[in-house]
Amino acid sequence: MKRPNHQKKPWSPWLKAFFALILVGVLSFGGLFAAVMYGSYNHITGDPQVMVILGCRVMPGGEPSMLLQDRLETALDYLEEDPDILVVVSGGQGSNEPVSEAACMAGWLEERGISEDRIFQEDQSSNTKENLIFSKDLLAREGIDVGETDVLVVSNGFHLTRARMLAERFGYGEVSTLAAPSSHIPSRIQMYIREPLALVKSFLLDR
């Protein structure tokens, strides 16, 4: 009696290509995620003379969102330890924000003892690219060349790999980063998933 043939059918080329693309996607995302994680810690070199705090959402009542407050509290600790460093608060006013992110940040810092004379408000930007370009332009008008000045960029940790990449692209010289925690857990999870993709977008499009 002839035995049935149980030999498996070979995968079609299309199926192989499909799984190969999935594998490439997973490995690529893993590499990007590792880059985001590497940047999520403090990396301070040289002697920063200017701090740039990147903006985030302002709540309807005019108070900073949790992520923005994380950035401000981290920045405040550093500013109190180094009374000579100047600070740019960078962020415009969104359609759902009662004041600009820059004004919110400046007011928060001033209420906690940081002199108004140390704070420059950049209140026109709407994204990370504009944060860095407009802050650079503002400092240039004040006679400060970011290409020749050590700059410390402050944001939540997930944001800093992209911020450093763009700062270096737009002519900043010695760039250090100060990583704020992300106290709002849902936002932290969402951003660590989103940020690898945002890193690719900024690398390709933010010129």
PDB file of N, CA, C and O in Angstrom, residues 2 5 7 41 47 52 55 57 59 67 71 147 159-160 164 170 176 179 190-191 202-203:
ATOM      1  N   LYS A   2       0.557   2.195  -0.856  1.00  0.00           N
ATOM      2  CA  LYS A   2       1.379   3.408  -0.971  1.00  0.00           C
ATOM      3  C   LYS A   2       1.115   4.342   0.201  1.00  0.00           C
ATOM      4  O   LYS A   2      -0.038   4.639   0.526  1.00  0.00           O
ATOM      5  N   ASN A   5       2.156  11.047   1.079  1.00  0.00           N
ATOM      6  CA  ASN A   5       3.327  11.941   1.053  1.00  0.00           C
ATOM      7  C   ASN A   5       3.077  13.115   1.984  1.00  0.00           C
ATOM      8  O   ASN A   5       2.173  13.925   1.755  1.00  0.00           O
ATOM      9  N   GLN A   7       5.393  15.399   2.791  1.00  0.00           N
ATOM     10  CA  GLN A   7       6.414  16.431   2.565  1.00  0.00           C
ATOM     11  C   GLN A   7       5.766  17.818   2.544  1.00  0.00           C
ATOM     12  O   GLN A   7       4.735  18.034   1.884  1.00  0.00           O
ATOM     13  N   TYR A  41      19.409  59.539  29.051  1.00  0.00           N
ATOM     14  CA  TYR A  41      20.156  59.814  30.282  1.00  0.00           C
ATOM     15  C   TYR A  41      20.926  61.125  30.127  1.00  0.00           C
ATOM     16  O   TYR A  41      21.105  61.634  29.018  1.00  0.00           O
ATOM     17  N   ASP A  47      31.369  73.028  29.608  1.00  0.00           N
ATOM     18  CA  ASP A  47      30.877  73.949  30.639  1.00  0.00           C
ATOM     19  C   ASP A  47      29.680  74.701  30.067  1.00  0.00           C
ATOM     20  O   ASP A  47      29.822  75.816  29.552  1.00  0.00           O
ATOM     21  N   VAL A  52      18.623  75.403  27.176  1.00  0.00           N
ATOM     22  CA  VAL A  52      17.409  75.520  26.364  1.00  0.00           C
ATOM     23  C   VAL A  52      16.425  74.465  26.850  1.00  0.00           C
ATOM     24  O   VAL A  52      16.706  73.264  26.770  1.00  0.00           O
ATOM     25  N   GLY A  55       9.724  73.067  24.956  1.00  0.00           N
ATOM     26  CA  GLY A  55       8.358  73.198  25.448  1.00  0.00           C
ATOM     27  C   GLY A  55       7.537  71.934  25.320  1.00  0.00           C
ATOM     28  O   GLY A  55       7.874  70.986  24.607  1.00  0.00           O
ATOM     29  N   ARG A  57       3.087  70.681  26.382  1.00  0.00           N
ATOM     30  CA  ARG A  57       1.723  71.186  26.515  1.00  0.00           C
ATOM     31  C   ARG A  57       1.492  71.986  27.795  1.00  0.00           C
ATOM     32  O   ARG A  57       1.979  71.615  28.867  1.00  0.00           O
ATOM     33  N   MET A  59      -1.636  73.270  30.189  1.00  0.00           N
ATOM     34  CA  MET A  59      -3.003  72.863  30.485  1.00  0.00           C
ATOM     35  C   MET A  59      -3.961  74.051  30.380  1.00  0.00           C
ATOM     36  O   MET A  59      -3.545  75.214  30.416  1.00  0.00           O
ATOM     37  N   LEU A  67       4.414  66.366  31.913  1.00  0.00           N
ATOM     38  CA  LEU A  67       5.698  66.222  31.235  1.00  0.00           C
ATOM     39  C   LEU A  67       6.475  67.533  31.256  1.00  0.00           C
ATOM     40  O   LEU A  67       7.696  67.535  31.439  1.00  0.00           O
ATOM     41  N   ARG A  71      10.172  68.582  33.145  1.00  0.00           N
ATOM     42  CA  ARG A  71      11.289  69.307  32.526  1.00  0.00           C
ATOM     43  C   ARG A  71      11.685  70.518  33.377  1.00  0.00           C
ATOM     44  O   ARG A  71      12.868  70.786  33.591  1.00  0.00           O
ATOM     45  N   GLY A 147      27.132  78.117  18.139  1.00  0.00           N
ATOM     46  CA  GLY A 147      28.212  77.318  17.573  1.00  0.00           C
ATOM     47  C   GLY A 147      29.496  77.425  18.372  1.00  0.00           C
ATOM     48  O   GLY A 147      30.364  76.552  18.279  1.00  0.00           O
ATOM     49  N   HIS A 159      12.998  62.194  24.480  1.00  0.00           N
ATOM     50  CA  HIS A 159      13.058  63.232  23.442  1.00  0.00           C
ATOM     51  C   HIS A 159      14.480  63.622  23.064  1.00  0.00           C
ATOM     52  O   HIS A 159      14.708  64.267  22.036  1.00  0.00           O
ATOM     53  N   LEU A 160      15.453  63.241  23.856  1.00  0.00           N
ATOM     54  CA  LEU A 160      16.763  63.876  23.773  1.00  0.00           C
ATOM     55  C   LEU A 160      17.647  63.363  22.642  1.00  0.00           C
ATOM     56  O   LEU A 160      18.494  64.118  22.148  1.00  0.00           O
ATOM     57  N   ARG A 164      19.185  66.226  20.291  1.00  0.00           N
ATOM     58  CA  ARG A 164      20.629  66.367  20.066  1.00  0.00           C
ATOM     59  C   ARG A 164      20.953  66.295  18.572  1.00  0.00           C
ATOM     60  O   ARG A 164      21.736  67.103  18.072  1.00  0.00           O
ATOM     61  N   PHE A 170      21.604  71.863  13.160  1.00  0.00           N
ATOM     62  CA  PHE A 170      21.314  73.275  12.975  1.00  0.00           C
ATOM     63  C   PHE A 170      22.400  74.193  13.519  1.00  0.00           C
ATOM     64  O   PHE A 170      22.170  75.377  13.748  1.00  0.00           O
ATOM     65  N   SER A 176      25.095  69.436  25.290  1.00  0.00           N
ATOM     66  CA  SER A 176      24.856  68.508  26.393  1.00  0.00           C
ATOM     67  C   SER A 176      23.353  68.326  26.540  1.00  0.00           C
ATOM     68  O   SER A 176      22.559  69.153  26.071  1.00  0.00           O
ATOM     69  N   ALA A 179      18.288  65.055  31.160  1.00  0.00           N
ATOM     70  CA  ALA A 179      17.098  64.220  30.994  1.00  0.00           C
ATOM     71  C   ALA A 179      16.148  64.363  32.168  1.00  0.00           C
ATOM     72  O   ALA A 179      16.511  64.060  33.304  1.00  0.00           O
ATOM     73  N   GLN A 190       3.581  55.785  25.588  1.00  0.00           N
ATOM     74  CA  GLN A 190       3.243  56.243  24.244  1.00  0.00           C
ATOM     75  C   GLN A 190       4.445  56.868  23.549  1.00  0.00           C
ATOM     76  O   GLN A 190       4.715  56.593  22.363  1.00  0.00           O
ATOM     77  N   MET A 191       5.190  57.686  24.274  1.00  0.00           N
ATOM     78  CA  MET A 191       6.290  58.402  23.652  1.00  0.00           C
ATOM     79  C   MET A 191       7.458  57.486  23.312  1.00  0.00           C
ATOM     80  O   MET A 191       8.129  57.680  22.298  1.00  0.00           O
ATOM     81  N   SER A 202      12.349  62.974  11.578  1.00  0.00           N
ATOM     82  CA  SER A 202      13.195  64.159  11.724  1.00  0.00           C
ATOM     83  C   SER A 202      14.501  64.016  10.949  1.00  0.00           C
ATOM     84  O   SER A 202      14.976  64.978  10.344  1.00  0.00           O
ATOM     85  N   PHE A 203      15.079  62.825  10.959  1.00  0.00           N
ATOM     86  CA  PHE A 203      16.316  62.605  10.222  1.00  0.00           C
ATOM     87  C   PHE A 203      16.123  62.860   8.722  1.00  0.00           C
ATOM     88  O   PHE A 203      16.984  63.455   8.067  1.00  0.00           O
TER      89      PHE A 203
END
